[in-house]
């Protein structure tokens, strides 16, 4: 089984699910945090859409990195 590429803030991603944003491109904003400050397994993704400003919380299997952030 292949290990997914590490995700970094600023990476461009293709959203695979949920259906209402499937196929859209987004940018990784960071990991979601629990109320106790611990990092979640979910990622906050800013959806690139001219009509709406949407941020979604996704698990790693719900998006795919298409353009890593250049350092």
PDB file with SEQRES, HELIX, SHEET and CRYST1 records, atoms N, CA, C and O in Angstrom:
SEQRES   1 A   71  UNK UNK UNK UNK UNK UNK UNK UNK UNK UNK UNK UNK UNK          
SEQRES   2 A   71  UNK UNK UNK UNK UNK UNK UNK UNK UNK UNK UNK UNK UNK          
SEQRES   3 A   71  UNK UNK UNK UNK UNK UNK UNK UNK UNK UNK UNK UNK UNK          
SEQRES   4 A   71  UNK UNK UNK UNK UNK UNK UNK UNK UNK UNK UNK UNK UNK          
SEQRES   5 A   71  UNK UNK UNK UNK UNK UNK UNK UNK UNK UNK UNK UNK UNK          
SEQRES   6 A   71  UNK UNK UNK UNK UNK UNK                                      
HELIX    1 AA1 UNK A   19  UNK A   21  5                                   3    
HELIX    2 AA2 UNK A   60  UNK A   62  5                                   3    
SHEET    1 AA1 5 UNK A  54  UNK A  59  0                                        
SHEET    2 AA1 5 UNK A  39  UNK A  47 -1                                        
SHEET    3 AA1 5 UNK A  25  UNK A  33 -1                                        
SHEET    4 AA1 5 UNK A  12  UNK A  15 -1                                        
SHEET    5 AA1 5 UNK A  63  UNK A  67 -1                                        
CRYST1    1.000    1.000    1.000  90.00  90.00  90.00 P 1           1          
ATOM      1  N   UNK A   1       0.843  -1.175   0.000  1.00  0.00           N  
ATOM      2  CA  UNK A   1       0.000   0.000   0.000  1.00  0.00           C  
ATOM      3  C   UNK A   1       0.890   1.241   0.000  1.00  0.00           C  
ATOM      4  O   UNK A   1       1.873   1.305   0.737  1.00  0.00           O  
ATOM      5  N   UNK A   2       0.543   2.221  -0.825  1.00  0.00           N  
ATOM      6  CA  UNK A   2       1.350   3.425  -0.949  1.00  0.00           C  
ATOM      7  C   UNK A   2       0.978   4.435   0.121  1.00  0.00           C  
ATOM      8  O   UNK A   2      -0.203   4.638   0.406  1.00  0.00           O  
ATOM      9  N   UNK A   3       1.987   5.073   0.718  1.00  0.00           N  
ATOM     10  CA  UNK A   3       1.763   6.101   1.723  1.00  0.00           C  
ATOM     11  C   UNK A   3       1.481   7.419   1.015  1.00  0.00           C  
ATOM     12  O   UNK A   3       2.219   7.795   0.104  1.00  0.00           O  
ATOM     13  N   UNK A   4       0.418   8.134   1.421  1.00  0.00           N  
ATOM     14  CA  UNK A   4       0.134   9.410   0.765  1.00  0.00           C  
ATOM     15  C   UNK A   4       1.238  10.425   1.034  1.00  0.00           C  
ATOM     16  O   UNK A   4       1.902  10.380   2.070  1.00  0.00           O  
ATOM     17  N   UNK A   5       1.425  11.344   0.084  1.00  0.00           N  
ATOM     18  CA  UNK A   5       2.415  12.398   0.270  1.00  0.00           C  
ATOM     19  C   UNK A   5       2.061  13.209   1.502  1.00  0.00           C  
ATOM     20  O   UNK A   5       0.884  13.395   1.811  1.00  0.00           O  
ATOM     21  N   UNK A   6       3.085  13.695   2.213  1.00  0.00           N  
ATOM     22  CA  UNK A   6       2.781  14.541   3.364  1.00  0.00           C  
ATOM     23  C   UNK A   6       2.087  15.824   2.901  1.00  0.00           C  
ATOM     24  O   UNK A   6       2.399  16.364   1.840  1.00  0.00           O  
ATOM     25  N   UNK A   7       1.168  16.288   3.691  1.00  0.00           N  
ATOM     26  CA  UNK A   7       0.399  17.488   3.367  1.00  0.00           C  
ATOM     27  C   UNK A   7       1.011  18.666   4.111  1.00  0.00           C  
ATOM     28  O   UNK A   7       1.363  18.557   5.286  1.00  0.00           O  
ATOM     29  N   UNK A   8       1.135  19.807   3.408  1.00  0.00           N  
ATOM     30  CA  UNK A   8       1.671  21.015   4.030  1.00  0.00           C  
ATOM     31  C   UNK A   8       0.724  22.178   3.762  1.00  0.00           C  
ATOM     32  O   UNK A   8      -0.012  22.184   2.774  1.00  0.00           O  
ATOM     33  N   UNK A   9       0.754  23.153   4.647  1.00  0.00           N  
ATOM     34  CA  UNK A   9      -0.017  24.376   4.456  1.00  0.00           C  
ATOM     35  C   UNK A   9       0.412  25.004   3.135  1.00  0.00           C  
ATOM     36  O   UNK A   9       1.604  25.113   2.848  1.00  0.00           O  
ATOM     37  N   UNK A  10      -0.557  25.412   2.343  1.00  0.00           N  
ATOM     38  CA  UNK A  10      -0.290  26.038   1.053  1.00  0.00           C  
ATOM     39  C   UNK A  10      -0.373  25.094  -0.127  1.00  0.00           C  
ATOM     40  O   UNK A  10      -0.410  25.546  -1.272  1.00  0.00           O  
ATOM     41  N   UNK A  11      -0.405  23.770   0.124  1.00  0.00           N  
ATOM     42  CA  UNK A  11      -0.540  22.804  -0.968  1.00  0.00           C  
ATOM     43  C   UNK A  11      -1.884  23.005  -1.680  1.00  0.00           C  
ATOM     44  O   UNK A  11      -2.905  23.261  -1.043  1.00  0.00           O  
ATOM     45  N   UNK A  12      -1.861  22.883  -3.012  1.00  0.00           N  
ATOM     46  CA  UNK A  12      -3.111  22.861  -3.779  1.00  0.00           C  
ATOM     47  C   UNK A  12      -3.587  21.425  -3.814  1.00  0.00           C  
ATOM     48  O   UNK A  12      -2.797  20.498  -3.997  1.00  0.00           O  
ATOM     49  N   UNK A  13      -4.899  21.248  -3.635  1.00  0.00           N  
ATOM     50  CA  UNK A  13      -5.469  19.910  -3.581  1.00  0.00           C  
ATOM     51  C   UNK A  13      -6.714  19.810  -4.455  1.00  0.00           C  
ATOM     52  O   UNK A  13      -7.412  20.796  -4.691  1.00  0.00           O  
ATOM     53  N   UNK A  14      -6.971  18.599  -4.926  1.00  0.00           N  
ATOM     54  CA  UNK A  14      -8.206  18.281  -5.622  1.00  0.00           C  
ATOM     55  C   UNK A  14      -9.115  17.600  -4.610  1.00  0.00           C  
ATOM     56  O   UNK A  14      -8.730  16.613  -3.983  1.00  0.00           O  
ATOM     57  N   UNK A  15     -10.313  18.126  -4.455  1.00  0.00           N  
ATOM     58  CA  UNK A  15     -11.241  17.580  -3.466  1.00  0.00           C  
ATOM     59  C   UNK A  15     -12.015  16.413  -4.081  1.00  0.00           C  
ATOM     60  O   UNK A  15     -12.626  16.545  -5.142  1.00  0.00           O  
ATOM     61  N   UNK A  16     -11.976  15.274  -3.395  1.00  0.00           N  
ATOM     62  CA  UNK A  16     -12.615  14.051  -3.872  1.00  0.00           C  
ATOM     63  C   UNK A  16     -14.016  13.863  -3.294  1.00  0.00           C  
ATOM     64  O   UNK A  16     -14.872  13.280  -3.957  1.00  0.00           O  
ATOM     65  N   UNK A  17     -14.264  14.327  -2.111  1.00  0.00           N  
ATOM     66  CA  UNK A  17     -15.560  14.305  -1.453  1.00  0.00           C  
ATOM     67  C   UNK A  17     -15.572  15.325  -0.337  1.00  0.00           C  
ATOM     68  O   UNK A  17     -14.496  15.699   0.129  1.00  0.00           O  
ATOM     69  N   UNK A  18     -16.684  15.787   0.109  1.00  0.00           N  
ATOM     70  CA  UNK A  18     -18.065  15.416  -0.158  1.00  0.00           C  
ATOM     71  C   UNK A  18     -18.559  15.948  -1.507  1.00  0.00           C  
ATOM     72  O   UNK A  18     -17.908  16.767  -2.155  1.00  0.00           O  
ATOM     73  N   UNK A  19     -19.725  15.456  -1.898  1.00  0.00           N  
ATOM     74  CA  UNK A  19     -20.245  15.698  -3.245  1.00  0.00           C  
ATOM     75  C   UNK A  19     -20.372  17.176  -3.598  1.00  0.00           C  
ATOM     76  O   UNK A  19     -20.166  17.542  -4.755  1.00  0.00           O  
ATOM     77  N   UNK A  20     -20.705  18.037  -2.633  1.00  0.00           N  
ATOM     78  CA  UNK A  20     -20.963  19.446  -2.971  1.00  0.00           C  
ATOM     79  C   UNK A  20     -19.694  20.231  -3.316  1.00  0.00           C  
ATOM     80  O   UNK A  20     -19.789  21.365  -3.786  1.00  0.00           O  
ATOM     81  N   UNK A  21     -18.521  19.658  -3.094  1.00  0.00           N  
ATOM     82  CA  UNK A  21     -17.270  20.305  -3.507  1.00  0.00           C  
ATOM     83  C   UNK A  21     -16.366  19.354  -4.303  1.00  0.00           C  
ATOM     84  O   UNK A  21     -15.214  19.686  -4.583  1.00  0.00           O  
ATOM     85  N   UNK A  22     -16.884  18.177  -4.666  1.00  0.00           N  
ATOM     86  CA  UNK A  22     -16.105  17.216  -5.452  1.00  0.00           C  
ATOM     87  C   UNK A  22     -15.641  17.850  -6.757  1.00  0.00           C  
ATOM     88  O   UNK A  22     -16.417  18.499  -7.459  1.00  0.00           O  
ATOM     89  N   UNK A  23     -14.352  17.650  -7.070  1.00  0.00           N  
ATOM     90  CA  UNK A  23     -13.794  18.164  -8.315  1.00  0.00           C  
ATOM     91  C   UNK A  23     -13.262  19.581  -8.224  1.00  0.00           C  
ATOM     92  O   UNK A  23     -12.619  20.063  -9.157  1.00  0.00           O  
ATOM     93  N   UNK A  24     -13.519  20.252  -7.116  1.00  0.00           N  
ATOM     94  CA  UNK A  24     -13.006  21.610  -6.946  1.00  0.00           C  
ATOM     95  C   UNK A  24     -11.573  21.564  -6.436  1.00  0.00           C  
ATOM     96  O   UNK A  24     -11.138  20.579  -5.838  1.00  0.00           O  
ATOM     97  N   UNK A  25     -10.854  22.643  -6.683  1.00  0.00           N  
ATOM     98  CA  UNK A  25      -9.482  22.779  -6.208  1.00  0.00           C  
ATOM     99  C   UNK A  25      -9.517  23.630  -4.945  1.00  0.00           C  
ATOM    100  O   UNK A  25     -10.312  24.563  -4.834  1.00  0.00           O  
ATOM    101  N   UNK A  26      -8.651  23.298  -3.999  1.00  0.00           N  
ATOM    102  CA  UNK A  26      -8.565  24.065  -2.761  1.00  0.00           C  
ATOM    103  C   UNK A  26      -7.120  24.222  -2.333  1.00  0.00           C  
ATOM    104  O   UNK A  26      -6.206  23.677  -2.953  1.00  0.00           O  
ATOM    105  N   UNK A  27      -6.929  24.979  -1.257  1.00  0.00           N  
ATOM    106  CA  UNK A  27      -5.602  25.208  -0.689  1.00  0.00           C  
ATOM    107  C   UNK A  27      -5.649  24.817   0.780  1.00  0.00           C  
ATOM    108  O   UNK A  27      -6.578  25.182   1.500  1.00  0.00           O  
ATOM    109  N   UNK A  28      -4.640  24.074   1.219  1.00  0.00           N  
ATOM    110  CA  UNK A  28      -4.568  23.628   2.611  1.00  0.00           C  
ATOM    111  C   UNK A  28      -4.264  24.822   3.517  1.00  0.00           C  
ATOM    112  O   UNK A  28      -3.267  25.520   3.334  1.00  0.00           O  
ATOM    113  N   UNK A  29      -5.145  25.040   4.496  1.00  0.00           N  
ATOM    114  CA  UNK A  29      -4.960  26.124   5.476  1.00  0.00           C  
ATOM    115  C   UNK A  29      -4.253  25.628   6.735  1.00  0.00           C  
ATOM    116  O   UNK A  29      -3.580  26.404   7.413  1.00  0.00           O  
ATOM    117  N   UNK A  30      -4.401  24.344   7.052  1.00  0.00           N  
ATOM    118  CA  UNK A  30      -3.775  23.772   8.243  1.00  0.00           C  
ATOM    119  C   UNK A  30      -4.602  22.639   8.790  1.00  0.00           C  
ATOM    120  O   UNK A  30      -5.644  22.282   8.240  1.00  0.00           O  
ATOM    121  N   UNK A  31      -4.123  22.076   9.886  1.00  0.00           N  
ATOM    122  CA  UNK A  31      -4.872  21.008  10.551  1.00  0.00           C  
ATOM    123  C   UNK A  31      -5.933  21.619  11.448  1.00  0.00           C  
ATOM    124  O   UNK A  31      -5.746  22.688  12.028  1.00  0.00           O  
ATOM    125  N   UNK A  32      -7.031  20.924  11.545  1.00  0.00           N  
ATOM    126  CA  UNK A  32      -8.072  21.314  12.479  1.00  0.00           C  
ATOM    127  C   UNK A  32      -7.578  20.987  13.884  1.00  0.00           C  
ATOM    128  O   UNK A  32      -6.848  20.014  14.071  1.00  0.00           O  
ATOM    129  N   UNK A  33      -7.967  21.787  14.869  1.00  0.00           N  
ATOM    130  CA  UNK A  33      -7.555  21.550  16.256  1.00  0.00           C  
ATOM    131  C   UNK A  33      -8.760  21.207  17.116  1.00  0.00           C  
ATOM    132  O   UNK A  33      -9.860  21.718  16.910  1.00  0.00           O  
ATOM    133  N   UNK A  34      -8.528  20.334  18.082  1.00  0.00           N  
ATOM    134  CA  UNK A  34      -9.547  20.045  19.086  1.00  0.00           C  
ATOM    135  C   UNK A  34      -9.555  21.176  20.107  1.00  0.00           C  
ATOM    136  O   UNK A  34      -8.628  21.984  20.147  1.00  0.00           O  
ATOM    137  N   UNK A  35     -10.585  21.236  20.919  1.00  0.00           N  
ATOM    138  CA  UNK A  35     -10.697  22.302  21.912  1.00  0.00           C  
ATOM    139  C   UNK A  35      -9.563  22.278  22.942  1.00  0.00           C  
ATOM    140  O   UNK A  35      -9.282  23.295  23.577  1.00  0.00           O  
ATOM    141  N   UNK A  36      -8.906  21.116  23.113  1.00  0.00           N  
ATOM    142  CA  UNK A  36      -7.792  21.023  24.056  1.00  0.00           C  
ATOM    143  C   UNK A  36      -6.453  21.380  23.412  1.00  0.00           C  
ATOM    144  O   UNK A  36      -5.406  21.255  24.047  1.00  0.00           O  
ATOM    145  N   UNK A  37      -6.486  21.830  22.140  1.00  0.00           N  
ATOM    146  CA  UNK A  37      -5.271  22.244  21.454  1.00  0.00           C  
ATOM    147  C   UNK A  37      -4.577  21.144  20.679  1.00  0.00           C  
ATOM    148  O   UNK A  37      -3.634  21.423  19.939  1.00  0.00           O  
ATOM    149  N   UNK A  38      -5.011  19.903  20.825  1.00  0.00           N  
ATOM    150  CA  UNK A  38      -4.420  18.779  20.099  1.00  0.00           C  
ATOM    151  C   UNK A  38      -4.836  18.836  18.630  1.00  0.00           C  
ATOM    152  O   UNK A  38      -5.959  19.225  18.310  1.00  0.00           O  
ATOM    153  N   UNK A  39      -3.917  18.444  17.738  1.00  0.00           N  
ATOM    154  CA  UNK A  39      -4.237  18.402  16.314  1.00  0.00           C  
ATOM    155  C   UNK A  39      -5.209  17.279  16.014  1.00  0.00           C  
ATOM    156  O   UNK A  39      -5.138  16.198  16.599  1.00  0.00           O  
ATOM    157  N   UNK A  40      -6.100  17.549  15.112  1.00  0.00           N  
ATOM    158  CA  UNK A  40      -7.081  16.578  14.645  1.00  0.00           C  
ATOM    159  C   UNK A  40      -6.496  15.808  13.460  1.00  0.00           C  
ATOM    160  O   UNK A  40      -5.424  16.151  12.961  1.00  0.00           O  
ATOM    161  N   UNK A  41      -7.199  14.775  13.013  1.00  0.00           N  
ATOM    162  CA  UNK A  41      -6.797  14.072  11.795  1.00  0.00           C  
ATOM    163  C   UNK A  41      -7.386  14.764  10.569  1.00  0.00           C  
ATOM    164  O   UNK A  41      -7.140  14.338   9.441  1.00  0.00           O  
ATOM    165  N   UNK A  42      -8.156  15.819  10.779  1.00  0.00           N  
ATOM    166  CA  UNK A  42      -8.819  16.526   9.694  1.00  0.00           C  
ATOM    167  C   UNK A  42      -8.019  17.756   9.280  1.00  0.00           C  
ATOM    168  O   UNK A  42      -7.283  18.335  10.079  1.00  0.00           O  
ATOM    169  N   UNK A  43      -8.181  18.144   8.008  1.00  0.00           N  
ATOM    170  CA  UNK A  43      -7.491  19.294   7.439  1.00  0.00           C  
ATOM    171  C   UNK A  43      -8.508  20.348   7.029  1.00  0.00           C  
ATOM    172  O   UNK A  43      -9.592  20.016   6.552  1.00  0.00           O  
ATOM    173  N   UNK A  44      -8.159  21.623   7.214  1.00  0.00           N  
ATOM    174  CA  UNK A  44      -9.002  22.724   6.760  1.00  0.00           C  
ATOM    175  C   UNK A  44      -8.547  23.123   5.362  1.00  0.00           C  
ATOM    176  O   UNK A  44      -7.379  23.445   5.146  1.00  0.00           O  
ATOM    177  N   UNK A  45      -9.474  23.100   4.424  1.00  0.00           N  
ATOM    178  CA  UNK A  45      -9.186  23.374   3.018  1.00  0.00           C  
ATOM    179  C   UNK A  45     -10.032  24.565   2.571  1.00  0.00           C  
ATOM    180  O   UNK A  45     -11.258  24.538   2.684  1.00  0.00           O  
ATOM    181  N   UNK A  46      -9.371  25.616   2.058  1.00  0.00           N  
ATOM    182  CA  UNK A  46     -10.065  26.773   1.479  1.00  0.00           C  
ATOM    183  C   UNK A  46     -10.369  26.427   0.023  1.00  0.00           C  
ATOM    184  O   UNK A  46      -9.454  26.219  -0.773  1.00  0.00           O  
ATOM    185  N   UNK A  47     -11.642  26.367  -0.320  1.00  0.00           N  
ATOM    186  CA  UNK A  47     -12.064  26.012  -1.668  1.00  0.00           C  
ATOM    187  C   UNK A  47     -11.917  27.234  -2.566  1.00  0.00           C  
ATOM    188  O   UNK A  47     -12.376  28.325  -2.226  1.00  0.00           O  
ATOM    189  N   UNK A  48     -11.273  27.041  -3.715  1.00  0.00           N  
ATOM    190  CA  UNK A  48     -11.119  28.130  -4.678  1.00  0.00           C  
ATOM    191  C   UNK A  48     -12.378  28.183  -5.535  1.00  0.00           C  
ATOM    192  O   UNK A  48     -12.574  27.348  -6.418  1.00  0.00           O  
ATOM    193  N   UNK A  49     -13.222  29.162  -5.270  1.00  0.00           N  
ATOM    194  CA  UNK A  49     -14.491  29.309  -5.969  1.00  0.00           C  
ATOM    195  C   UNK A  49     -14.785  30.798  -6.096  1.00  0.00           C  
ATOM    196  O   UNK A  49     -14.760  31.522  -5.101  1.00  0.00           O  
ATOM    197  N   UNK A  50     -15.062  31.260  -7.307  1.00  0.00           N  
ATOM    198  CA  UNK A  50     -15.330  32.679  -7.538  1.00  0.00           C  
ATOM    199  C   UNK A  50     -16.636  33.150  -6.914  1.00  0.00           C  
ATOM    200  O   UNK A  50     -16.777  34.328  -6.583  1.00  0.00           O  
ATOM    201  N   UNK A  51     -17.584  32.243  -6.751  1.00  0.00           N  
ATOM    202  CA  UNK A  51     -18.910  32.611  -6.270  1.00  0.00           C  
ATOM    203  C   UNK A  51     -19.059  32.551  -4.756  1.00  0.00           C  
ATOM    204  O   UNK A  51     -19.852  33.300  -4.185  1.00  0.00           O  
ATOM    205  N   UNK A  52     -18.317  31.678  -4.102  1.00  0.00           N  
ATOM    206  CA  UNK A  52     -18.470  31.484  -2.659  1.00  0.00           C  
ATOM    207  C   UNK A  52     -17.112  31.390  -1.983  1.00  0.00           C  
ATOM    208  O   UNK A  52     -16.122  30.996  -2.601  1.00  0.00           O  
ATOM    209  N   UNK A  53     -17.077  31.753  -0.716  1.00  0.00           N  
ATOM    210  CA  UNK A  53     -15.880  31.609   0.107  1.00  0.00           C  
ATOM    211  C   UNK A  53     -16.160  30.464   1.075  1.00  0.00           C  
ATOM    212  O   UNK A  53     -16.875  30.636   2.063  1.00  0.00           O  
ATOM    213  N   UNK A  54     -15.590  29.293   0.784  1.00  0.00           N  
ATOM    214  CA  UNK A  54     -15.892  28.088   1.559  1.00  0.00           C  
ATOM    215  C   UNK A  54     -14.610  27.507   2.138  1.00  0.00           C  
ATOM    216  O   UNK A  54     -13.591  27.415   1.453  1.00  0.00           O  
ATOM    217  N   UNK A  55     -14.671  27.111   3.421  1.00  0.00           N  
ATOM    218  CA  UNK A  55     -13.609  26.330   4.050  1.00  0.00           C  
ATOM    219  C   UNK A  55     -14.264  25.031   4.504  1.00  0.00           C  
ATOM    220  O   UNK A  55     -15.290  25.045   5.184  1.00  0.00           O  
ATOM    221  N   UNK A  56     -13.657  23.904   4.120  1.00  0.00           N  
ATOM    222  CA  UNK A  56     -14.192  22.605   4.510  1.00  0.00           C  
ATOM    223  C   UNK A  56     -13.172  21.867   5.370  1.00  0.00           C  
ATOM    224  O   UNK A  56     -11.967  22.093   5.261  1.00  0.00           O  
ATOM    225  N   UNK A  57     -13.671  20.988   6.220  1.00  0.00           N  
ATOM    226  CA  UNK A  57     -12.841  20.151   7.077  1.00  0.00           C  
ATOM    227  C   UNK A  57     -12.880  18.745   6.496  1.00  0.00           C  
ATOM    228  O   UNK A  57     -13.931  18.104   6.464  1.00  0.00           O  
ATOM    229  N   UNK A  58     -11.707  18.267   6.031  1.00  0.00           N  
ATOM    230  CA  UNK A  58     -11.663  16.985   5.332  1.00  0.00           C  
ATOM    231  C   UNK A  58     -10.641  16.039   5.938  1.00  0.00           C  
ATOM    232  O   UNK A  58      -9.625  16.467   6.486  1.00  0.00           O  
ATOM    233  N   UNK A  59     -10.923  14.746   5.832  1.00  0.00           N  
ATOM    234  CA  UNK A  59      -9.944  13.718   6.173  1.00  0.00           C  
ATOM    235  C   UNK A  59      -8.985  13.576   5.005  1.00  0.00           C  
ATOM    236  O   UNK A  59      -9.300  13.992   3.890  1.00  0.00           O  
ATOM    237  N   UNK A  60      -7.827  12.998   5.244  1.00  0.00           N  
ATOM    238  CA  UNK A  60      -6.784  12.886   4.226  1.00  0.00           C  
ATOM    239  C   UNK A  60      -7.249  12.105   2.996  1.00  0.00           C  
ATOM    240  O   UNK A  60      -6.785  12.378   1.889  1.00  0.00           O  
ATOM    241  N   UNK A  61      -8.149  11.150   3.166  1.00  0.00           N  
ATOM    242  CA  UNK A  61      -8.619  10.366   2.017  1.00  0.00           C  
ATOM    243  C   UNK A  61      -9.700  11.082   1.203  1.00  0.00           C  
ATOM    244  O   UNK A  61     -10.202  10.527   0.226  1.00  0.00           O  
ATOM    245  N   UNK A  62     -10.062  12.301   1.592  1.00  0.00           N  
ATOM    246  CA  UNK A  62     -11.086  13.053   0.882  1.00  0.00           C  
ATOM    247  C   UNK A  62     -10.506  14.102  -0.065  1.00  0.00           C  
ATOM    248  O   UNK A  62     -11.254  14.841  -0.705  1.00  0.00           O  
ATOM    249  N   UNK A  63      -9.179  14.171  -0.158  1.00  0.00           N  
ATOM    250  CA  UNK A  63      -8.530  15.079  -1.101  1.00  0.00           C  
ATOM    251  C   UNK A  63      -7.195  14.507  -1.525  1.00  0.00           C  
ATOM    252  O   UNK A  63      -6.654  13.601  -0.891  1.00  0.00           O  
ATOM    253  N   UNK A  64      -6.668  15.062  -2.626  1.00  0.00           N  
ATOM    254  CA  UNK A  64      -5.401  14.604  -3.191  1.00  0.00           C  
ATOM    255  C   UNK A  64      -4.541  15.828  -3.506  1.00  0.00           C  
ATOM    256  O   UNK A  64      -5.015  16.782  -4.124  1.00  0.00           O  
ATOM    257  N   UNK A  65      -3.282  15.798  -3.081  1.00  0.00           N  
ATOM    258  CA  UNK A  65      -2.368  16.913  -3.352  1.00  0.00           C  
ATOM    259  C   UNK A  65      -2.054  16.924  -4.842  1.00  0.00           C  
ATOM    260  O   UNK A  65      -1.636  15.909  -5.401  1.00  0.00           O  
ATOM    261  N   UNK A  66      -2.257  18.089  -5.492  1.00  0.00           N  
ATOM    262  CA  UNK A  66      -1.958  18.196  -6.926  1.00  0.00           C  
ATOM    263  C   UNK A  66      -0.796  19.137  -7.198  1.00  0.00           C  
ATOM    264  O   UNK A  66      -0.161  19.049  -8.250  1.00  0.00           O  
ATOM    265  N   UNK A  67      -0.507  20.046  -6.252  1.00  0.00           N  
ATOM    266  CA  UNK A  67       0.625  20.965  -6.429  1.00  0.00           C  
ATOM    267  C   UNK A  67       1.173  21.319  -5.060  1.00  0.00           C  
ATOM    268  O   UNK A  67       0.609  22.164  -4.364  1.00  0.00           O  
ATOM    269  N   UNK A  68       2.279  20.673  -4.663  1.00  0.00           N  
ATOM    270  CA  UNK A  68       2.868  20.978  -3.358  1.00  0.00           C  
ATOM    271  C   UNK A  68       3.330  22.422  -3.283  1.00  0.00           C  
ATOM    272  O   UNK A  68       3.745  23.003  -4.286  1.00  0.00           O  
ATOM    273  N   UNK A  69       3.255  22.998  -2.093  1.00  0.00           N  
ATOM    274  CA  UNK A  69       3.754  24.348  -1.843  1.00  0.00           C  
ATOM    275  C   UNK A  69       5.264  24.321  -2.005  1.00  0.00           C  
ATOM    276  O   UNK A  69       5.937  23.448  -1.457  1.00  0.00           O  
ATOM    277  N   UNK A  70       5.793  25.268  -2.750  1.00  0.00           N  
ATOM    278  CA  UNK A  70       7.245  25.360  -2.936  1.00  0.00           C  
ATOM    279  C   UNK A  70       7.842  26.133  -1.772  1.00  0.00           C  
ATOM    280  O   UNK A  70       7.310  27.164  -1.361  1.00  0.00           O  
ATOM    281  N   UNK A  71       8.936  25.634  -1.253  1.00  0.00           N  
ATOM    282  CA  UNK A  71       9.569  26.290  -0.101  1.00  0.00           C  
ATOM    283  C   UNK A  71      10.573  27.317  -0.556  1.00  0.00           C  
ATOM    284  O   UNK A  71      11.205  27.971   0.273  1.00  0.00           O  
TER     285      UNK A  71                                                      
END                                                                             
